[in-house]
């Protein structure tokens, strides 16, 4: 038998099936034909041995289920009934030779060889994965009676005879997998097989259903489950065909191509906005199907290992008649008693909701809604039940517009509805005490705000409604405010009660803008923000909403540094609201405010030189810690023709600060930013200003994400190269050009760079905000353009959101705001440069 020829024919036939699948998208036909193709080849190759010996070949796992994808493993079980003797050893040698032949023919072949007796006495603790794969055992070739014995007698006896063991092991494996995937189906780049809601969920649910039976209540019908399973199978075949390997990750760079293949009526070659809409439509379809499979899996986990019945409320606990009021009361009882809803109770509620009257309005329901939305432990879990059963959309139909809505970018990690409930969970976790539900310490500062708040219901209701506008066109904050007004009015909230909630919805991004995109050391910025919130209770609510909202964007988004920045803005604004605004901004040559600094000056420092060093810096600089200011002056004192650049690098709790002091020179800010970019530093904040002696102080705060500065020699190399770049002995432009040519280029979705301008005539400054995909050398490119047009950078604020950079520059030209013509030229040249 010519194996090379046979393999070539197999690969050719499989490629033909793949092309046929791309043409008709009939996954069922593909799986059937591909499985039959493998069956025929395996039967043909094994026939000589099968005719000589009594054995059987059984397909197991996905191959056994006839779910044979293009590049999945081909798992086989070879069974014999020979005793452990010389004859058996001869047979095993023949089987080994046979398996070697199959390896030459089929890539990714997996195999097991057992006798029937060995299978009856299998060590299930060691081989439980094999037993689960055997559930799908299917005869392929050889002695059929032997195969029937294994699949019809041996497997059921082992599987059902050790029911509790297999229930426990399936639970452990599912929980382990869920933990690896952060317990959510809403990944930016989900794994079709492993992620919650993927094909492994469907498999685990099937195993548990075999062991425990069908539950009293399943949210989704068997037709819904079958459709979701088929959707995932078809999607997985597409991924295999497109990648040419066993790759099950729905990566960003494949979503666009697959979207146009899956979404009905989608036509390629459209604008970036239309492409985004197609991708979001496809990903919404994915998440809806993933949720169906995940819901079934989680239901089977509960049913197969039920908790103590006393921890649940049952259908008899629901008062008659079953109406919106009685259902809200049962949810509030569950909240008060810290109980869950049993499946029999869920079934009764789900059956009743479709018959509820439209536009229900009565005071009792409003009271129950307010009671439920007062933060409590277990709130998010019950809110999910409310959502799954349809009660949440009955109470707030506006919420339905964001169901499984997907935002295609690197920043948001969840669909809008899951993000919303996760945000509410973040508030819930502040009620628990010193520990969060995942055993990580809660930030007591924000927990204290919730405890002090007189309006906790306003916070959770505002969070519930803050993103409902994302289901509509236009500014989602403005659109969402109108939708929130409708929802609250329908529920019976008075105009006064609606006022703060709708304010929070309208301005839910205001505080994060101040914290992360503006200079919150600027008195005017803080004064304007204080004017916006106007009172301390609204400030508390907006702070907590911002905390919960940012934290729910994705794992690790609200890191320690960002929490500190948020808290800093809260404290400063609170002081303004309670103590007044204080003195106006002083003239730059007035050193009265610096008198304490002068008095505390170290003895060996020259007072006149220190005062001269301060003159010309903005007053906001004087709020820097005295130790840092003295250090900056010490660096400036060390400047000389032989040493024209002074550099200091310090760190605190993982955040590094680079300080460069030097006489002003061309492209200074751009060169420093370029060096940090060259060393892969994540810049989070930057300042740059000059005094009247024309000495420039540039400060950058950054994270060393690659941990390069843990080696002192690397830090020394950075300082040496920075000196060379700033003194024209090395070209940062050339260094970055070579770095850009690296093959490690990250492709991002269709985010078009944009540039915004905002004039502040009072301060004679223009704010320029740039939103762009992040990339090495971005700040250098922008800084070079600013330098070429002779724009002075007073301050720079940098914030990186996933792979999106949001940079804000405070600019002056000829000591004033930028002329309109210069703005237009800046926008054009910056967009070309980046």
Coordinates of C-alpha atoms in Angstrom, one line a residue, residues 406-750:
X406 CA -20.1 44.4 21.6
X407 CA -17.6 47.3 21.4
X408 CA -14.9 46.4 18.9
X409 CA -11.7 47.9 20.5
X410 CA -8.8 46.9 22.7
X411 CA -10.1 48.8 25.7
X412 CA -13.5 47.3 26.5
X413 CA -13.3 43.6 27.5
X414 CA -17.0 42.9 27.9
X415 CA -20.3 43.4 26.1
X416 CA -22.2 46.5 27.4
X417 CA -24.8 44.5 29.4
X418 CA -22.2 42.4 31.2
X419 CA -20.0 45.5 31.8
X420 CA -23.1 47.2 33.4
X421 CA -23.8 44.3 35.8
X422 CA -20.1 44.0 36.6
X423 CA -20.0 47.7 37.5
X424 CA -22.9 47.2 39.9
X425 CA -21.0 44.2 41.3
X426 CA -18.1 46.5 42.0
X427 CA -20.4 48.6 44.2
X428 CA -21.8 45.5 45.8
X429 CA -18.2 44.4 46.7
X430 CA -17.7 47.7 48.6
X431 CA -20.5 46.5 51.0
X432 CA -18.9 43.2 51.9
X433 CA -16.2 44.6 54.3
X434 CA -12.5 44.3 54.0
X435 CA -12.5 41.4 51.6
X436 CA -13.9 41.2 48.1
X437 CA -15.6 38.0 46.9
X438 CA -12.4 36.9 45.1
X439 CA -10.5 37.4 48.4
X440 CA -8.6 40.4 47.2
X441 CA -8.6 43.4 49.6
X442 CA -11.3 46.1 48.9
X443 CA -10.1 49.7 48.8
X444 CA -11.5 51.0 52.1
X445 CA -11.4 54.6 50.9
X446 CA -14.2 53.9 48.4
X447 CA -16.0 51.6 50.7
X448 CA -16.2 54.5 53.2
X449 CA -17.7 56.8 50.6
X450 CA -20.5 54.2 50.0
X451 CA -21.1 54.0 53.7
X452 CA -21.3 57.8 54.0
X453 CA -23.5 58.2 51.0
X454 CA -27.2 59.1 51.5
X455 CA -28.0 58.1 47.9
X456 CA -26.7 54.5 47.3
X457 CA -29.8 53.7 45.2
X458 CA -29.0 56.6 42.9
X459 CA -25.5 55.1 42.3
X460 CA -26.7 51.6 41.3
X461 CA -29.7 52.9 39.2
X462 CA -27.4 55.3 37.4
X463 CA -24.9 52.4 36.7
X464 CA -27.8 50.3 35.4
X465 CA -28.7 53.1 33.0
X466 CA -25.4 54.8 32.3
X467 CA -24.7 53.0 29.0
X468 CA -28.2 52.2 27.7
X469 CA -27.6 55.0 25.1
X470 CA -24.9 52.8 23.4
X471 CA -27.7 50.9 21.8
X472 CA -28.7 54.0 19.8
X473 CA -27.0 56.5 17.5
X474 CA -25.3 59.7 18.8
X475 CA -23.6 60.6 22.0
X476 CA -24.5 57.7 24.3
X477 CA -24.4 59.9 27.4
X478 CA -27.0 62.3 26.0
X479 CA -29.2 59.7 24.4
X480 CA -28.9 57.5 27.6
X481 CA -30.0 60.4 29.8
X482 CA -33.3 60.7 27.8
X483 CA -33.8 56.9 28.0
X484 CA -33.0 57.0 31.8
X485 CA -35.6 59.8 32.3
X486 CA -38.2 57.6 30.5
X487 CA -37.4 54.5 32.6
X488 CA -37.4 56.3 35.9
X489 CA -40.6 58.2 35.1
X490 CA -42.3 54.9 34.2
X491 CA -41.3 53.4 37.5
X492 CA -42.8 56.3 39.4
X493 CA -39.8 58.4 40.4
X494 CA -40.6 62.0 41.0
X495 CA -38.7 64.8 39.1
X496 CA -36.6 65.6 42.2
X497 CA -35.7 61.9 42.6
X498 CA -34.8 61.6 38.9
X499 CA -32.6 64.7 38.9
X500 CA -29.5 63.2 40.5
X501 CA -29.7 59.9 38.6
X502 CA -30.1 61.5 35.2
X503 CA -27.2 63.9 36.1
X504 CA -25.0 60.9 36.8
X505 CA -26.0 59.2 33.6
X506 CA -25.3 62.4 31.6
X507 CA -22.0 63.1 33.2
X508 CA -20.8 59.6 33.9
X509 CA -17.6 60.2 32.0
X510 CA -16.9 63.7 33.4
X511 CA -14.8 62.6 36.4
X512 CA -12.7 60.1 34.5
X513 CA -12.0 62.8 31.9
X514 CA -10.6 65.1 34.7
X515 CA -8.7 62.3 36.3
X516 CA -7.1 60.7 33.2
X517 CA -7.3 63.3 30.4
X518 CA -6.8 66.6 32.1
X519 CA -4.3 68.2 34.5
X520 CA -6.1 67.9 37.8
X521 CA -3.4 69.9 39.5
X522 CA -4.8 72.9 37.5
X523 CA -7.0 75.0 39.7
X524 CA -9.3 76.0 36.8
X525 CA -9.9 72.4 35.9
X526 CA -10.8 71.5 39.5
X527 CA -12.9 74.6 39.9
X528 CA -14.9 73.8 36.8
X529 CA -15.4 70.2 38.0
X530 CA -16.5 71.4 41.4
X531 CA -19.0 73.8 39.7
X532 CA -20.3 70.8 37.8
X533 CA -21.0 68.5 40.7
X534 CA -22.0 71.4 43.0
X535 CA -22.5 69.4 46.2
X536 CA -20.6 66.8 48.2
X537 CA -23.2 64.0 47.9
X538 CA -23.3 64.2 44.1
X539 CA -19.5 64.2 44.2
X540 CA -19.6 60.9 46.3
X541 CA -22.0 59.3 43.9
X542 CA -20.0 60.3 40.8
X543 CA -16.7 59.1 42.4
X544 CA -18.2 55.7 43.2
X545 CA -19.8 55.5 39.7
X546 CA -16.5 56.3 38.1
X547 CA -14.7 53.8 40.3
X548 CA -17.2 51.0 39.4
X549 CA -17.4 51.9 35.7
X550 CA -13.6 52.0 35.1
X551 CA -13.0 48.9 37.1
X552 CA -15.6 47.0 35.0
X553 CA -14.0 47.9 31.7
X554 CA -11.6 44.9 32.0
X555 CA -9.3 43.1 34.4
X556 CA -6.6 45.3 35.8
X557 CA -8.0 48.5 34.2
X558 CA -8.4 50.3 37.5
X559 CA -4.9 49.7 38.8
X560 CA -3.5 51.1 42.0
X561 CA -2.1 54.2 40.4
X562 CA -5.5 55.1 38.8
X563 CA -7.3 54.5 42.1
X564 CA -4.9 57.0 43.7
X565 CA -5.5 59.5 41.0
X566 CA -9.3 59.1 41.3
X567 CA -9.1 59.5 45.1
X568 CA -6.8 62.6 44.7
X569 CA -9.4 64.3 42.5
X570 CA -12.2 63.4 45.0
X571 CA -10.3 64.8 47.9
X572 CA -9.3 68.0 46.2
X573 CA -12.8 68.6 44.9
X574 CA -14.3 67.8 48.3
X575 CA -12.1 70.5 49.9
X576 CA -13.2 73.0 47.3
X577 CA -16.9 72.3 47.9
X578 CA -16.5 72.5 51.7
X579 CA -13.7 75.1 52.2
X580 CA -14.2 77.3 49.2
X581 CA -12.0 77.9 46.2
X582 CA -9.1 79.7 47.9
X583 CA -6.8 82.1 46.3
X584 CA -6.7 82.8 42.6
X585 CA -3.7 81.8 40.4
X586 CA -0.7 84.1 41.3
X587 CA 1.6 85.8 38.8
X588 CA 4.6 83.7 37.8
X589 CA 7.1 86.2 39.3
X590 CA 5.3 86.3 42.7
X591 CA 7.3 84.0 45.1
X592 CA 5.2 84.6 48.2
X593 CA 3.6 81.2 47.9
X594 CA 7.1 79.7 47.9
X595 CA 8.2 81.2 51.2
X596 CA 7.9 77.9 53.0
X597 CA 10.1 76.2 50.4
X598 CA 12.7 78.9 50.8
X599 CA 12.7 78.6 54.6
X600 CA 13.1 74.8 54.3
X601 CA 16.0 75.1 51.8
X602 CA 19.0 72.9 52.8
X603 CA 21.9 74.9 54.2
X604 CA 24.3 74.3 51.3
X605 CA 21.7 75.5 48.7
X606 CA 21.9 79.1 47.4
X607 CA 18.7 81.0 48.3
X608 CA 19.0 83.5 45.5
X609 CA 19.8 80.8 43.0
X610 CA 16.8 78.8 44.2
X611 CA 14.4 81.7 43.9
X612 CA 15.8 82.4 40.4
X613 CA 15.3 78.7 39.5
X614 CA 11.6 78.9 40.5
X615 CA 10.8 82.2 38.7
X616 CA 8.9 81.4 35.5
X617 CA 7.5 78.0 36.5
X618 CA 3.7 77.7 36.8
X619 CA 2.3 78.0 40.3
X620 CA 1.0 74.4 40.0
X621 CA 4.7 73.3 40.2
X622 CA 4.9 74.6 43.7
X623 CA 2.4 71.9 44.8
X624 CA 5.1 69.4 44.0
X625 CA 6.7 67.9 47.2
X626 CA 9.6 70.0 48.6
X627 CA 12.0 67.1 48.3
X628 CA 11.4 66.8 44.6
X629 CA 11.7 70.5 44.0
X630 CA 15.0 70.6 45.9
X631 CA 16.2 67.7 43.8
X632 CA 15.3 69.5 40.6
X633 CA 17.2 72.6 41.8
X634 CA 20.2 70.4 42.6
X635 CA 20.1 69.0 39.1
X636 CA 19.9 72.5 37.6
X637 CA 22.8 73.6 39.7
X638 CA 24.9 70.9 38.2
X639 CA 24.5 72.2 34.6
X640 CA 27.6 73.3 32.8
X641 CA 29.0 73.5 29.3
X642 CA 30.7 70.1 30.0
X643 CA 27.5 68.7 31.5
X644 CA 24.6 70.3 29.6
X645 CA 22.0 67.6 30.6
X646 CA 21.1 66.4 34.1
X647 CA 19.0 63.2 34.5
X648 CA 17.3 61.6 37.5
X649 CA 15.3 58.4 37.6
X650 CA 13.3 57.4 40.7
X651 CA 10.5 54.9 41.4
X652 CA 7.7 54.4 44.0
X653 CA 5.4 51.4 44.1
X654 CA 6.1 50.5 40.5
X655 CA 5.7 54.0 39.0
X656 CA 8.9 55.5 37.7
X657 CA 9.7 59.2 37.4
X658 CA 12.2 60.5 34.9
X659 CA 13.4 64.1 35.4
X660 CA 15.5 65.9 32.8
X661 CA 16.9 69.3 33.4
X662 CA 18.7 71.1 30.6
X663 CA 18.8 74.4 28.7
X664 CA 16.0 74.6 26.2
X665 CA 16.8 73.0 22.9
X666 CA 15.0 71.9 19.7
X667 CA 12.7 68.8 19.8
X668 CA 13.6 68.3 23.5
X669 CA 10.3 66.9 24.6
X670 CA 9.9 64.7 21.5
X671 CA 13.4 63.2 22.0
X672 CA 12.8 62.2 25.6
X673 CA 9.4 60.7 24.8
X674 CA 11.1 58.8 21.9
X675 CA 13.7 57.4 24.2
X676 CA 11.1 56.1 26.6
X677 CA 9.2 54.6 23.7
X678 CA 12.4 52.9 22.4
X679 CA 12.8 51.2 25.8
X680 CA 9.1 50.1 25.8
X681 CA 8.1 52.2 28.7
X682 CA 4.3 52.9 29.3
X683 CA 4.1 56.7 29.8
X684 CA 1.2 57.8 31.9
X685 CA 1.9 61.4 32.5
X686 CA 4.3 64.1 31.4
X687 CA 5.1 67.7 32.3
X688 CA 7.4 70.1 30.5
X689 CA 8.0 73.8 31.3
X690 CA 10.8 76.4 31.3
X691 CA 11.8 79.0 33.8
X692 CA 13.0 82.6 33.1
X693 CA 16.6 81.4 32.9
X694 CA 15.5 79.2 29.9
X695 CA 16.2 76.1 31.9
X696 CA 13.7 73.4 30.9
X697 CA 12.3 70.9 33.5
X698 CA 10.8 67.8 31.8
X699 CA 9.1 65.2 34.0
X700 CA 7.7 61.9 32.8
X701 CA 5.9 59.3 34.9
X702 CA 5.8 55.8 33.4
X703 CA 5.5 52.1 34.1
X704 CA 8.3 49.7 33.2
X705 CA 5.9 47.0 31.9
X706 CA 8.8 44.8 30.6
X707 CA 10.7 45.1 33.9
X708 CA 13.8 46.3 32.2
X709 CA 14.9 48.7 34.9
X710 CA 15.1 46.0 37.5
X711 CA 18.7 45.6 36.1
X712 CA 20.8 48.6 37.1
X713 CA 22.9 48.2 33.9
X714 CA 19.8 48.7 31.8
X715 CA 18.9 51.8 33.7
X716 CA 22.5 53.1 33.2
X717 CA 22.3 52.3 29.5
X718 CA 19.1 54.3 29.2
X719 CA 20.6 57.3 30.9
X720 CA 23.8 57.1 28.7
X721 CA 21.8 56.8 25.5
X722 CA 19.4 59.7 26.6
X723 CA 22.5 61.9 27.0
X724 CA 23.7 61.0 23.6
X725 CA 20.3 61.7 22.0
X726 CA 19.9 65.0 23.7
X727 CA 23.4 66.1 22.7
X728 CA 23.0 65.1 19.1
X729 CA 25.4 62.2 19.2
X730 CA 22.7 59.6 18.5
X731 CA 19.5 59.9 16.3
X732 CA 16.3 58.8 18.1
X733 CA 14.5 59.1 14.8
X734 CA 16.7 56.4 13.3
X735 CA 16.5 54.2 16.4
X736 CA 12.7 54.3 16.3
X737 CA 12.6 53.7 12.5
X738 CA 14.6 50.5 13.1
X739 CA 12.3 49.5 15.9
X740 CA 9.2 50.1 13.7
X741 CA 10.6 47.6 11.2
X742 CA 10.4 44.8 13.8
X743 CA 8.2 41.9 12.8
X744 CA 6.4 42.2 16.1
X745 CA 3.7 44.5 14.9
X746 CA 0.3 44.5 16.6
X747 CA -2.6 45.0 14.3
X748 CA -5.5 47.0 15.8
X749 CA -9.1 47.3 14.7
X750 CA -10.4 50.2 12.6

